[in-house]
PDB file of C-alpha atoms and ligand atoms in Angstrom:
ATOM      1  CA  UNK A 409       0.000   0.000   0.000  1.00  0.00           C
ATOM      2  CA  UNK A 410       1.315   3.485  -0.858  1.00  0.00           C
ATOM      3  CA  UNK A 411       1.962   5.815   2.085  1.00  0.00           C
ATOM      4  CA  UNK A 412       0.706   8.763  -0.011  1.00  0.00           C
ATOM      5  CA  UNK A 413      -3.080   9.208   0.140  1.00  0.00           C
ATOM      6  CA  UNK A 414      -5.039   9.907  -3.043  1.00  0.00           C
ATOM      7  CA  UNK A 415      -7.659  11.665  -0.917  1.00  0.00           C
ATOM      8  CA  UNK A 416      -7.567  13.548   2.350  1.00  0.00           C
ATOM      9  CA  UNK A 417      -9.608  12.753   5.505  1.00  0.00           C
ATOM     10  CA  UNK A 418     -13.380  12.889   5.993  1.00  0.00           C
ATOM     11  CA  UNK A 419     -14.919  15.376   8.439  1.00  0.00           C
ATOM     12  CA  UNK A 420     -18.396  16.879   8.753  1.00  0.00           C
ATOM     13  CA  UNK A 421     -18.390  20.520   7.651  1.00  0.00           C
ATOM     14  CA  UNK A 422     -21.917  20.593   6.269  1.00  0.00           C
ATOM     15  CA  UNK A 423     -23.472  24.056   6.424  1.00  0.00           C
ATOM     16  CA  UNK A 424     -20.156  25.718   7.231  1.00  0.00           C
ATOM     17  CA  UNK A 425     -18.754  28.675   5.313  1.00  0.00           C
ATOM     18  CA  UNK A 426     -15.027  28.881   4.569  1.00  0.00           C
ATOM     19  CA  UNK A 427     -12.617  31.349   2.994  1.00  0.00           C
ATOM     20  CA  UNK A 428      -9.410  29.960   1.489  1.00  0.00           C
ATOM     21  CA  UNK A 429      -6.824  32.446   0.213  1.00  0.00           C
ATOM     22  CA  UNK A 430      -4.473  31.416  -2.567  1.00  0.00           C
ATOM     23  CA  UNK A 431      -7.050  28.919  -3.810  1.00  0.00           C
ATOM     24  CA  UNK A 432      -6.317  29.221  -7.539  1.00  0.00           C
ATOM     25  CA  UNK A 433      -3.592  26.546  -7.519  1.00  0.00           C
ATOM     26  CA  UNK A 434      -1.365  24.345  -5.385  1.00  0.00           C
ATOM     27  CA  UNK A 435      -2.101  23.734  -1.735  1.00  0.00           C
ATOM     28  CA  UNK A 436      -4.926  26.277  -1.541  1.00  0.00           C
ATOM     29  CA  UNK A 437      -6.759  24.683  -4.452  1.00  0.00           C
ATOM     30  CA  UNK A 438      -6.563  21.266  -2.796  1.00  0.00           C
ATOM     31  CA  UNK A 439      -7.669  22.704   0.572  1.00  0.00           C
ATOM     32  CA  UNK A 440     -10.649  24.455  -1.051  1.00  0.00           C
ATOM     33  CA  UNK A 441     -11.595  21.289  -2.936  1.00  0.00           C
ATOM     34  CA  UNK A 442     -11.336  19.145   0.187  1.00  0.00           C
ATOM     35  CA  UNK A 443     -13.275  21.602   2.390  1.00  0.00           C
ATOM     36  CA  UNK A 444     -16.051  21.641  -0.234  1.00  0.00           C
ATOM     37  CA  UNK A 445     -15.979  17.835  -0.581  1.00  0.00           C
ATOM     38  CA  UNK A 446     -16.626  17.679   3.181  1.00  0.00           C
ATOM     39  CA  UNK A 447     -19.670  19.958   2.989  1.00  0.00           C
ATOM     40  CA  UNK A 448     -18.365  23.519   3.373  1.00  0.00           C
ATOM     41  CA  UNK A 449     -19.327  26.394   1.081  1.00  0.00           C
ATOM     42  CA  UNK A 450     -15.986  27.787  -0.002  1.00  0.00           C
ATOM     43  CA  UNK A 451     -15.010  31.319  -1.009  1.00  0.00           C
ATOM     44  CA  UNK A 452     -11.901  30.857  -3.158  1.00  0.00           C
ATOM     45  CA  UNK A 453      -9.555  33.854  -3.137  1.00  0.00           C
ATOM     46  CA  UNK A 454      -6.639  34.798  -5.431  1.00  0.00           C
ATOM     47  CA  UNK A 455      -5.743  37.575  -7.883  1.00  0.00           C
ATOM     48  CA  UNK A 456      -6.090  35.587 -11.107  1.00  0.00           C
ATOM     49  CA  UNK A 457      -9.842  35.397 -11.797  1.00  0.00           C
ATOM     50  CA  UNK A 458      -9.544  32.883 -14.665  1.00  0.00           C
ATOM     51  CA  UNK A 459      -7.627  30.357 -12.586  1.00  0.00           C
ATOM     52  CA  UNK A 460     -10.033  30.867  -9.688  1.00  0.00           C
ATOM     53  CA  UNK A 461     -12.934  30.115 -12.021  1.00  0.00           C
ATOM     54  CA  UNK A 462     -11.291  26.772 -12.864  1.00  0.00           C
ATOM     55  CA  UNK A 463     -11.094  25.866  -9.158  1.00  0.00           C
ATOM     56  CA  UNK A 464     -14.731  26.843  -8.629  1.00  0.00           C
ATOM     57  CA  UNK A 465     -15.915  24.877 -11.683  1.00  0.00           C
ATOM     58  CA  UNK A 466     -14.020  21.781 -10.526  1.00  0.00           C
ATOM     59  CA  UNK A 467     -15.635  22.029  -7.065  1.00  0.00           C
ATOM     60  CA  UNK A 468     -19.102  22.523  -8.564  1.00  0.00           C
ATOM     61  CA  UNK A 469     -18.604  19.640 -11.018  1.00  0.00           C
ATOM     62  CA  UNK A 470     -17.849  17.433  -8.002  1.00  0.00           C
ATOM     63  CA  UNK A 471     -21.164  18.490  -6.397  1.00  0.00           C
ATOM     64  CA  UNK A 472     -19.757  21.108  -4.007  1.00  0.00           C
ATOM     65  CA  UNK A 473     -20.560  24.794  -3.527  1.00  0.00           C
ATOM     66  CA  UNK A 474     -17.965  27.523  -4.107  1.00  0.00           C
ATOM     67  CA  UNK A 475     -17.527  31.058  -5.399  1.00  0.00           C
ATOM     68  CA  UNK A 476     -14.469  32.879  -6.697  1.00  0.00           C
ATOM     69  CA  UNK A 477     -13.384  36.223  -5.221  1.00  0.00           C
ATOM     70  CA  UNK A 478     -10.600  37.954  -7.091  1.00  0.00           C
ATOM     71  CA  UNK A 479      -8.631  39.949  -4.524  1.00  0.00           C
ATOM     72  CA  UNK A 480      -5.108  41.008  -3.622  1.00  0.00           C
ATOM     73  CA  UNK A 481      -4.673  39.921   0.004  1.00  0.00           C
ATOM     74  CA  UNK A 482      -2.430  42.897   0.716  1.00  0.00           C
ATOM     75  CA  UNK A 483      -5.210  45.427   0.059  1.00  0.00           C
ATOM     76  CA  UNK A 484      -7.198  46.304   3.195  1.00  0.00           C
ATOM     77  CA  UNK A 485     -10.281  47.680   1.426  1.00  0.00           C
ATOM     78  CA  UNK A 486     -10.531  44.625  -0.852  1.00  0.00           C
ATOM     79  CA  UNK A 487     -10.106  42.191   2.046  1.00  0.00           C
ATOM     80  CA  UNK A 488     -12.704  43.911   4.252  1.00  0.00           C
ATOM     81  CA  UNK A 489     -15.165  44.067   1.351  1.00  0.00           C
ATOM     82  CA  UNK A 490     -14.579  40.428   0.450  1.00  0.00           C
ATOM     83  CA  UNK A 491     -15.277  39.222   3.991  1.00  0.00           C
ATOM     84  CA  UNK A 492     -18.459  41.358   4.063  1.00  0.00           C
ATOM     85  CA  UNK A 493     -19.504  39.958   0.670  1.00  0.00           C
ATOM     86  CA  UNK A 494     -19.013  36.362   1.829  1.00  0.00           C
ATOM     87  CA  UNK A 495     -21.138  36.978   4.938  1.00  0.00           C
ATOM     88  CA  UNK A 496     -23.796  38.678   2.810  1.00  0.00           C
ATOM     89  CA  UNK A 497     -23.820  35.749   0.353  1.00  0.00           C
ATOM     90  CA  UNK A 498     -23.839  32.839   2.800  1.00  0.00           C
ATOM     91  CA  UNK A 499     -24.923  34.482   6.089  1.00  0.00           C
ATOM     92  CA  UNK A 500     -21.836  33.695   8.187  1.00  0.00           C
ATOM     93  CA  UNK A 501     -18.153  32.796   8.253  1.00  0.00           C
ATOM     94  CA  UNK A 502     -16.919  29.706  10.105  1.00  0.00           C
ATOM     95  CA  UNK A 503     -13.470  28.918   8.696  1.00  0.00           C
ATOM     96  CA  UNK A 504     -10.618  31.099   7.436  1.00  0.00           C
ATOM     97  CA  UNK A 505      -7.543  29.526   5.842  1.00  0.00           C
ATOM     98  CA  UNK A 506      -4.750  32.065   5.295  1.00  0.00           C
ATOM     99  CA  UNK A 507      -2.809  30.200   2.625  1.00  0.00           C
ATOM    100  CA  UNK A 508      -1.820  32.816  -0.003  1.00  0.00           C
ATOM    101  CA  UNK A 509       1.949  33.117  -0.073  1.00  0.00           C
ATOM    102  CA  UNK A 510       4.902  33.948  -2.271  1.00  0.00           C
ATOM    103  CA  UNK A 511       8.690  33.519  -2.277  1.00  0.00           C
ATOM    104  CA  UNK A 512      11.297  35.999  -3.515  1.00  0.00           C
ATOM    105  CA  UNK A 513      14.473  34.121  -2.586  1.00  0.00           C
ATOM    106  CA  UNK A 514      17.846  35.818  -2.362  1.00  0.00           C
ATOM    107  CA  UNK A 515      20.806  35.804  -0.013  1.00  0.00           C
ATOM    108  CA  UNK A 516      20.388  38.625   2.487  1.00  0.00           C
ATOM    109  CA  UNK A 517      23.321  40.805   1.363  1.00  0.00           C
ATOM    110  CA  UNK A 518      21.766  40.886  -2.128  1.00  0.00           C
ATOM    111  CA  UNK A 519      18.131  41.099  -1.102  1.00  0.00           C
ATOM    112  CA  UNK A 520      16.289  44.146  -2.399  1.00  0.00           C
ATOM    113  CA  UNK A 521      13.815  46.200  -0.370  1.00  0.00           C
ATOM    114  CA  UNK A 522      11.150  45.082  -2.829  1.00  0.00           C
ATOM    115  CA  UNK A 523      11.888  41.362  -2.330  1.00  0.00           C
ATOM    116  CA  UNK A 524      11.656  41.822   1.429  1.00  0.00           C
ATOM    117  CA  UNK A 525       8.518  43.974   1.377  1.00  0.00           C
ATOM    118  CA  UNK A 526       6.612  41.866  -1.192  1.00  0.00           C
ATOM    119  CA  UNK A 527       7.013  38.686   0.841  1.00  0.00           C
ATOM    120  CA  UNK A 528       6.256  40.227   4.237  1.00  0.00           C
ATOM    121  CA  UNK A 529       3.288  42.093   2.803  1.00  0.00           C
ATOM    122  CA  UNK A 530       1.682  39.118   1.036  1.00  0.00           C
ATOM    123  CA  UNK A 531       2.450  36.386   3.567  1.00  0.00           C
ATOM    124  CA  UNK A 532       2.061  38.291   6.840  1.00  0.00           C
ATOM    125  CA  UNK A 533       0.029  41.454   6.220  1.00  0.00           C
ATOM    126  CA  UNK A 534      -2.426  39.475   4.074  1.00  0.00           C
ATOM    127  CA  UNK A 535      -3.021  37.026   6.917  1.00  0.00           C
ATOM    128  CA  UNK A 536      -3.349  39.886   9.426  1.00  0.00           C
ATOM    129  CA  UNK A 537      -5.960  41.665   7.296  1.00  0.00           C
ATOM    130  CA  UNK A 538      -8.065  38.537   6.809  1.00  0.00           C
ATOM    131  CA  UNK A 539      -7.713  37.416  10.439  1.00  0.00           C
ATOM    132  CA  UNK A 540      -8.764  40.861  11.679  1.00  0.00           C
ATOM    133  CA  UNK A 541     -11.849  41.013   9.469  1.00  0.00           C
ATOM    134  CA  UNK A 542     -12.807  37.389  10.179  1.00  0.00           C
ATOM    135  CA  UNK A 543     -12.183  37.548  13.926  1.00  0.00           C
ATOM    136  CA  UNK A 544     -14.718  40.388  14.311  1.00  0.00           C
ATOM    137  CA  UNK A 545     -17.385  38.135  12.829  1.00  0.00           C
ATOM    138  CA  UNK A 546     -16.272  34.961  14.605  1.00  0.00           C
ATOM    139  CA  UNK A 547     -16.082  36.675  18.024  1.00  0.00           C
ATOM    140  CA  UNK A 548     -19.677  37.828  17.672  1.00  0.00           C
ATOM    141  CA  UNK A 549     -20.737  34.329  16.596  1.00  0.00           C
ATOM    142  CA  UNK A 550     -18.706  32.778  19.448  1.00  0.00           C
ATOM    143  CA  UNK A 551     -17.428  30.188  17.035  1.00  0.00           C
ATOM    144  CA  UNK A 552     -14.800  29.937  14.334  1.00  0.00           C
ATOM    145  CA  UNK A 553     -11.605  28.429  13.011  1.00  0.00           C
ATOM    146  CA  UNK A 554      -8.601  30.401  11.746  1.00  0.00           C
ATOM    147  CA  UNK A 555      -5.813  28.367  10.147  1.00  0.00           C
ATOM    148  CA  UNK A 556      -2.588  30.034   9.043  1.00  0.00           C
ATOM    149  CA  UNK A 557      -0.325  28.239   6.581  1.00  0.00           C
ATOM    150  CA  UNK A 558       3.206  28.741   7.862  1.00  0.00           C
ATOM    151  CA  UNK A 559       6.226  26.664   6.791  1.00  0.00           C
ATOM    152  CA  UNK A 560       9.138  24.697   8.191  1.00  0.00           C
ATOM    153  CA  UNK A 561      11.163  27.704   6.983  1.00  0.00           C
ATOM    154  CA  UNK A 562       9.465  29.673   9.754  1.00  0.00           C
ATOM    155  CA  UNK A 563      10.596  27.107  12.317  1.00  0.00           C
ATOM    156  CA  UNK A 564      14.142  26.184  11.302  1.00  0.00           C
ATOM    157  CA  UNK A 565      15.027  28.834   8.692  1.00  0.00           C
ATOM    158  CA  UNK A 566      16.322  28.298   5.179  1.00  0.00           C
ATOM    159  CA  UNK A 567      19.299  29.759   3.370  1.00  0.00           C
ATOM    160  CA  UNK A 568      18.190  32.371   0.832  1.00  0.00           C
ATOM    161  CA  UNK A 569      14.811  32.804   2.497  1.00  0.00           C
ATOM    162  CA  UNK A 570      15.300  35.365   5.274  1.00  0.00           C
ATOM    163  CA  UNK A 571      12.252  37.284   4.048  1.00  0.00           C
ATOM    164  CA  UNK A 572      10.086  34.177   3.661  1.00  0.00           C
ATOM    165  CA  UNK A 573      11.235  32.611   6.964  1.00  0.00           C
ATOM    166  CA  UNK A 574      10.579  35.878   8.808  1.00  0.00           C
ATOM    167  CA  UNK A 575       7.077  36.049   7.337  1.00  0.00           C
ATOM    168  CA  UNK A 576       6.343  32.416   8.220  1.00  0.00           C
ATOM    169  CA  UNK A 577       7.769  32.758  11.758  1.00  0.00           C
ATOM    170  CA  UNK A 578       5.659  35.914  12.047  1.00  0.00           C
ATOM    171  CA  UNK A 579       2.580  33.876  11.192  1.00  0.00           C
ATOM    172  CA  UNK A 580       3.355  31.569  14.117  1.00  0.00           C
ATOM    173  CA  UNK A 581       3.566  34.568  16.468  1.00  0.00           C
ATOM    174  CA  UNK A 582       0.299  35.894  15.064  1.00  0.00           C
ATOM    175  CA  UNK A 583      -1.287  32.461  15.542  1.00  0.00           C
ATOM    176  CA  UNK A 584      -0.155  32.058  19.153  1.00  0.00           C
ATOM    177  CA  UNK A 585      -1.130  35.579  20.236  1.00  0.00           C
ATOM    178  CA  UNK A 586      -4.489  35.576  18.455  1.00  0.00           C
ATOM    179  CA  UNK A 587      -5.310  32.136  19.873  1.00  0.00           C
ATOM    180  CA  UNK A 588      -4.987  33.645  23.354  1.00  0.00           C
ATOM    181  CA  UNK A 589      -7.200  36.596  22.419  1.00  0.00           C
ATOM    182  CA  UNK A 590      -9.969  34.454  20.946  1.00  0.00           C
ATOM    183  CA  UNK A 591      -9.984  31.227  22.980  1.00  0.00           C
ATOM    184  CA  UNK A 592     -12.608  32.577  25.392  1.00  0.00           C
ATOM    185  CA  UNK A 593     -14.926  33.236  22.428  1.00  0.00           C
ATOM    186  CA  UNK A 594     -14.600  29.643  21.196  1.00  0.00           C
ATOM    187  CA  UNK A 595     -12.604  30.699  18.152  1.00  0.00           C
ATOM    188  CA  UNK A 596      -9.528  28.543  17.578  1.00  0.00           C
ATOM    189  CA  UNK A 597      -6.407  29.790  15.804  1.00  0.00           C
ATOM    190  CA  UNK A 598      -3.792  27.315  14.616  1.00  0.00           C
ATOM    191  CA  UNK A 599      -0.926  27.094  12.148  1.00  0.00           C
ATOM    192  CA  UNK A 600       0.074  24.345   9.754  1.00  0.00           C
ATOM    193  CA  UNK A 601       3.766  24.195   8.860  1.00  0.00           C
ATOM    194  CA  UNK A 602       4.315  22.152   5.702  1.00  0.00           C
ATOM    195  CA  UNK A 603       7.752  20.943   4.654  1.00  0.00           C
ATOM    196  CA  UNK A 604       8.516  20.344   0.969  1.00  0.00           C
ATOM    197  CA  UNK A 605       5.230  19.727  -0.828  1.00  0.00           C
ATOM    198  CA  UNK A 606       4.944  18.979  -4.559  1.00  0.00           C
ATOM    199  CA  UNK A 607       3.343  22.142  -6.051  1.00  0.00           C
ATOM    200  CA  UNK A 608       4.231  24.858  -8.588  1.00  0.00           C
ATOM    201  CA  UNK A 609       6.284  26.566  -5.844  1.00  0.00           C
ATOM    202  CA  UNK A 610       8.570  23.537  -5.444  1.00  0.00           C
ATOM    203  CA  UNK A 611       8.531  22.744  -9.208  1.00  0.00           C
ATOM    204  CA  UNK A 612      10.333  26.049  -9.683  1.00  0.00           C
ATOM    205  CA  UNK A 613      13.056  24.901  -7.263  1.00  0.00           C
ATOM    206  CA  UNK A 614      13.284  21.488  -8.915  1.00  0.00           C
ATOM    207  CA  UNK A 615      13.617  23.083 -12.363  1.00  0.00           C
ATOM    208  CA  UNK A 616      16.285  25.502 -11.106  1.00  0.00           C
ATOM    209  CA  UNK A 617      18.417  23.124  -9.029  1.00  0.00           C
ATOM    210  CA  UNK A 618      17.579  19.695 -10.572  1.00  0.00           C
ATOM    211  CA  UNK A 619      19.446  16.766  -9.005  1.00  0.00           C
ATOM    212  CA  UNK A 620      20.879  18.970  -6.234  1.00  0.00           C
ATOM    213  CA  UNK A 621      17.300  19.729  -5.131  1.00  0.00           C
ATOM    214  CA  UNK A 622      16.248  16.071  -5.300  1.00  0.00           C
ATOM    215  CA  UNK A 623      19.352  14.998  -3.338  1.00  0.00           C
ATOM    216  CA  UNK A 624      18.679  17.658  -0.718  1.00  0.00           C
ATOM    217  CA  UNK A 625      15.149  16.305  -0.282  1.00  0.00           C
ATOM    218  CA  UNK A 626      16.531  12.838   0.410  1.00  0.00           C
ATOM    219  CA  UNK A 627      19.195  14.179   2.771  1.00  0.00           C
ATOM    220  CA  UNK A 628      16.954  16.505   4.787  1.00  0.00           C
ATOM    221  CA  UNK A 629      13.640  14.656   4.968  1.00  0.00           C
ATOM    222  CA  UNK A 630      13.526  11.493   7.066  1.00  0.00           C
ATOM    223  CA  UNK A 631      10.516  10.307   5.006  1.00  0.00           C
ATOM    224  CA  UNK A 632      12.735  10.618   1.871  1.00  0.00           C
ATOM    225  CA  UNK A 633      10.043  12.200  -0.284  1.00  0.00           C
ATOM    226  CA  UNK A 634       8.070  15.391  -0.782  1.00  0.00           C
ATOM    227  CA  UNK A 635       4.609  15.595   0.727  1.00  0.00           C
ATOM    228  CA  UNK A 636       1.378  15.827  -1.248  1.00  0.00           C
ATOM    229  CA  UNK A 637      -1.171  18.672  -1.127  1.00  0.00           C
ATOM    230  CA  UNK A 638      -3.702  16.124   0.191  1.00  0.00           C
ATOM    231  CA  UNK A 639      -1.485  15.447   3.221  1.00  0.00           C
ATOM    232  CA  UNK A 640      -1.455  19.169   4.050  1.00  0.00           C
ATOM    233  CA  UNK A 641      -5.205  19.447   3.409  1.00  0.00           C
ATOM    234  CA  UNK A 642      -5.759  16.619   5.919  1.00  0.00           C
ATOM    235  CA  UNK A 643      -4.202  18.762   8.657  1.00  0.00           C
ATOM    236  CA  UNK A 644      -6.364  21.734   7.625  1.00  0.00           C
ATOM    237  CA  UNK A 645      -9.527  19.616   7.621  1.00  0.00           C
ATOM    238  CA  UNK A 646      -8.802  18.324  11.109  1.00  0.00           C
ATOM    239  CA  UNK A 647      -8.151  21.837  12.488  1.00  0.00           C
ATOM    240  CA  UNK A 648     -11.304  23.128  10.740  1.00  0.00           C
ATOM    241  CA  UNK A 649     -13.455  20.310  12.106  1.00  0.00           C
ATOM    242  CA  UNK A 650     -15.549  20.180  15.290  1.00  0.00           C
ATOM    243  CA  UNK A 651     -13.115  17.484  16.529  1.00  0.00           C
ATOM    244  CA  UNK A 652     -10.405  20.154  16.947  1.00  0.00           C
ATOM    245  CA  UNK A 653     -12.416  22.323  19.351  1.00  0.00           C
ATOM    246  CA  UNK A 654      -9.784  22.094  22.136  1.00  0.00           C
ATOM    247  CA  UNK A 655      -6.771  22.607  19.855  1.00  0.00           C
ATOM    248  CA  UNK A 656      -5.696  26.247  19.646  1.00  0.00           C
ATOM    249  CA  UNK A 657      -2.353  28.042  19.352  1.00  0.00           C
ATOM    250  CA  UNK A 658      -0.826  24.882  17.893  1.00  0.00           C
ATOM    251  CA  UNK A 659       1.643  24.541  15.048  1.00  0.00           C
ATOM    252  CA  UNK A 660       0.991  21.282  13.221  1.00  0.00           C
ATOM    253  CA  UNK A 661       3.998  20.264  11.120  1.00  0.00           C
ATOM    254  CA  UNK A 662       3.392  18.250   7.938  1.00  0.00           C
ATOM    255  CA  UNK A 663       7.004  17.744   6.927  1.00  0.00           C
ATOM    256  CA  UNK A 664       7.981  14.075   6.763  1.00  0.00           C
ATOM    257  CA  UNK A 665       9.955  14.460   9.996  1.00  0.00           C
ATOM    258  CA  UNK A 666      12.136  17.403   8.888  1.00  0.00           C
ATOM    259  CA  UNK A 667      11.741  19.350  12.118  1.00  0.00           C
ATOM    260  CA  UNK A 668      11.232  16.346  14.395  1.00  0.00           C
TER     261      UNK A 668
HETATM  262  P1  NDP B 710       1.554  28.475  -5.151  1.00  0.00           P
HETATM  263  O1  NDP B 710       2.582  29.445  -5.635  1.00  0.00           O
HETATM  264  O2  NDP B 710       1.294  27.262  -5.965  1.00  0.00           O
HETATM  265  O3  NDP B 710       0.163  29.245  -4.937  1.00  0.00           O
HETATM  266  C1  NDP B 710       0.109  30.482  -4.267  1.00  0.00           C
HETATM  267  C2  NDP B 710      -1.311  30.992  -4.259  1.00  0.00           C
HETATM  268  O4  NDP B 710      -1.350  32.249  -3.579  1.00  0.00           O
HETATM  269  C3  NDP B 710      -1.890  31.217  -5.642  1.00  0.00           C
HETATM  270  O5  NDP B 710      -3.238  30.841  -5.647  1.00  0.00           O
HETATM  271  C4  NDP B 710      -1.761  32.725  -5.833  1.00  0.00           C
HETATM  272  O6  NDP B 710      -2.744  33.174  -6.747  1.00  0.00           O
HETATM  273  C5  NDP B 710      -2.014  33.205  -4.402  1.00  0.00           C
HETATM  274  N1  NDP B 710      -1.480  34.536  -4.135  1.00  0.00           N
HETATM  275  C6  NDP B 710      -0.188  34.938  -4.177  1.00  0.00           C
HETATM  276  N2  NDP B 710      -0.096  36.249  -3.901  1.00  0.00           N
HETATM  277  C7  NDP B 710      -1.368  36.687  -3.687  1.00  0.00           C
HETATM  278  C8  NDP B 710      -1.934  37.959  -3.372  1.00  0.00           C
HETATM  279  N3  NDP B 710      -1.181  39.058  -3.219  1.00  0.00           N
HETATM  280  N4  NDP B 710      -3.278  38.041  -3.227  1.00  0.00           N
HETATM  281  C9  NDP B 710      -4.062  36.952  -3.386  1.00  0.00           C
HETATM  282  N5  NDP B 710      -3.576  35.722  -3.668  1.00  0.00           N
HETATM  283  C10 NDP B 710      -2.244  35.604  -3.830  1.00  0.00           C
HETATM  284  O7  NDP B 710       1.981  28.080  -3.672  1.00  0.00           O
HETATM  285  P2  NDP B 710       1.774  26.717  -2.845  1.00  0.00           P
HETATM  286  O8  NDP B 710       0.444  26.144  -3.124  1.00  0.00           O
HETATM  287  O9  NDP B 710       2.971  25.883  -3.014  1.00  0.00           O
HETATM  288  O10 NDP B 710       1.835  27.276  -1.347  1.00  0.00           O
HETATM  289  C11 NDP B 710       0.667  27.690  -0.657  1.00  0.00           C
HETATM  290  C12 NDP B 710       1.064  28.151   0.739  1.00  0.00           C
HETATM  291  O11 NDP B 710       1.757  27.115   1.403  1.00  0.00           O
HETATM  292  C13 NDP B 710       2.016  29.359   0.735  1.00  0.00           C
HETATM  293  O12 NDP B 710       1.708  30.214   1.813  1.00  0.00           O
HETATM  294  C14 NDP B 710       3.371  28.730   0.938  1.00  0.00           C
HETATM  295  O13 NDP B 710       4.268  29.624   1.532  1.00  0.00           O
HETATM  296  C15 NDP B 710       3.003  27.584   1.857  1.00  0.00           C
HETATM  297  N6  NDP B 710       3.976  26.492   1.834  1.00  0.00           N
HETATM  298  C16 NDP B 710       4.210  25.780   0.683  1.00  0.00           C
HETATM  299  C17 NDP B 710       5.131  24.756   0.688  1.00  0.00           C
HETATM  300  C18 NDP B 710       5.411  23.939  -0.528  1.00  0.00           C
HETATM  301  O14 NDP B 710       6.310  23.093  -0.463  1.00  0.00           O
HETATM  302  N7  NDP B 710       4.690  24.105  -1.641  1.00  0.00           N
HETATM  303  C19 NDP B 710       5.875  24.419   1.896  1.00  0.00           C
HETATM  304  C20 NDP B 710       5.541  25.220   3.044  1.00  0.00           C
HETATM  305  C21 NDP B 710       4.612  26.215   2.999  1.00  0.00           C
HETATM  306  P3  NDP B 710      -2.594  34.515  -7.653  1.00  0.00           P
HETATM  307  O15 NDP B 710      -1.175  34.531  -8.133  1.00  0.00           O
HETATM  308  O16 NDP B 710      -3.608  34.355  -8.732  1.00  0.00           O
HETATM  309  O17 NDP B 710      -2.911  35.655  -6.761  1.00  0.00           O
END
């Protein structure tokens, strides 16, 4: 039997409303698909409207409910309006997955202001804006799940990724502090820290570094392989589910043992 699941886990999210940022491809697309397959209505967020439409069509073709919201997560007005629009459309907001993220790798002495600012702004400010807008709604409802997609880079660092690692470590700080603020209102806030997962983001690295990249995977990951988007989505589904009601402020690694 393969140790890589073709599907994720099964939880009951019927009637729940979710927002997933960065849902036009990669991990976010799989998370959105899996949340919808488990009963949630999913607002899929990204900048590219055409690619979002493909995600939404795939979810609808599989019998799920979804809508695409084209939005730059760094823009406060757009984020606030989007959250309002989702609540107007479906009446509430139960789950927020802050997944949108970018890399602009460079060694620190060569890193430009723009490379630093772009990554911090998308990965950290984007999550802050969505968490702030969502938490206002979830606090009033006395229920909710906020899940921030961090990275092993935020835990152990990575050469050439000072900007990315800082943003992902920042997400863990945001997660832990916000979990303390919201626990009394029955809103949980957790982070998922994936290791190397096979997506467009890692395809770029594989194309650039070839065998060196593949050898590094084998050397650094005790499981000796990259993870799948479904394995990350399984962690998100658990944290989004009623079963995770007493789990808050946690960082769930999905990394094949890299940080173990
Ligand atoms: P991809 O590059 O495949 O997808 C990134 C997604 O984010 C796209 O949907 C993109 O859509 C969206 N996005 C980027 N910038 C913005 C923005 N300003 N506003 C709105 N949406 C935006 O990445 P992955 O699927 O590989 O990664 C997803 C998350 O998981 C990221 O946060 C990443 O850091 C994290 N992660 C990934 C790992 C991996 O190995 N793949 C490992 C650890 C963490 P669009 O361009 O249309 O806006």
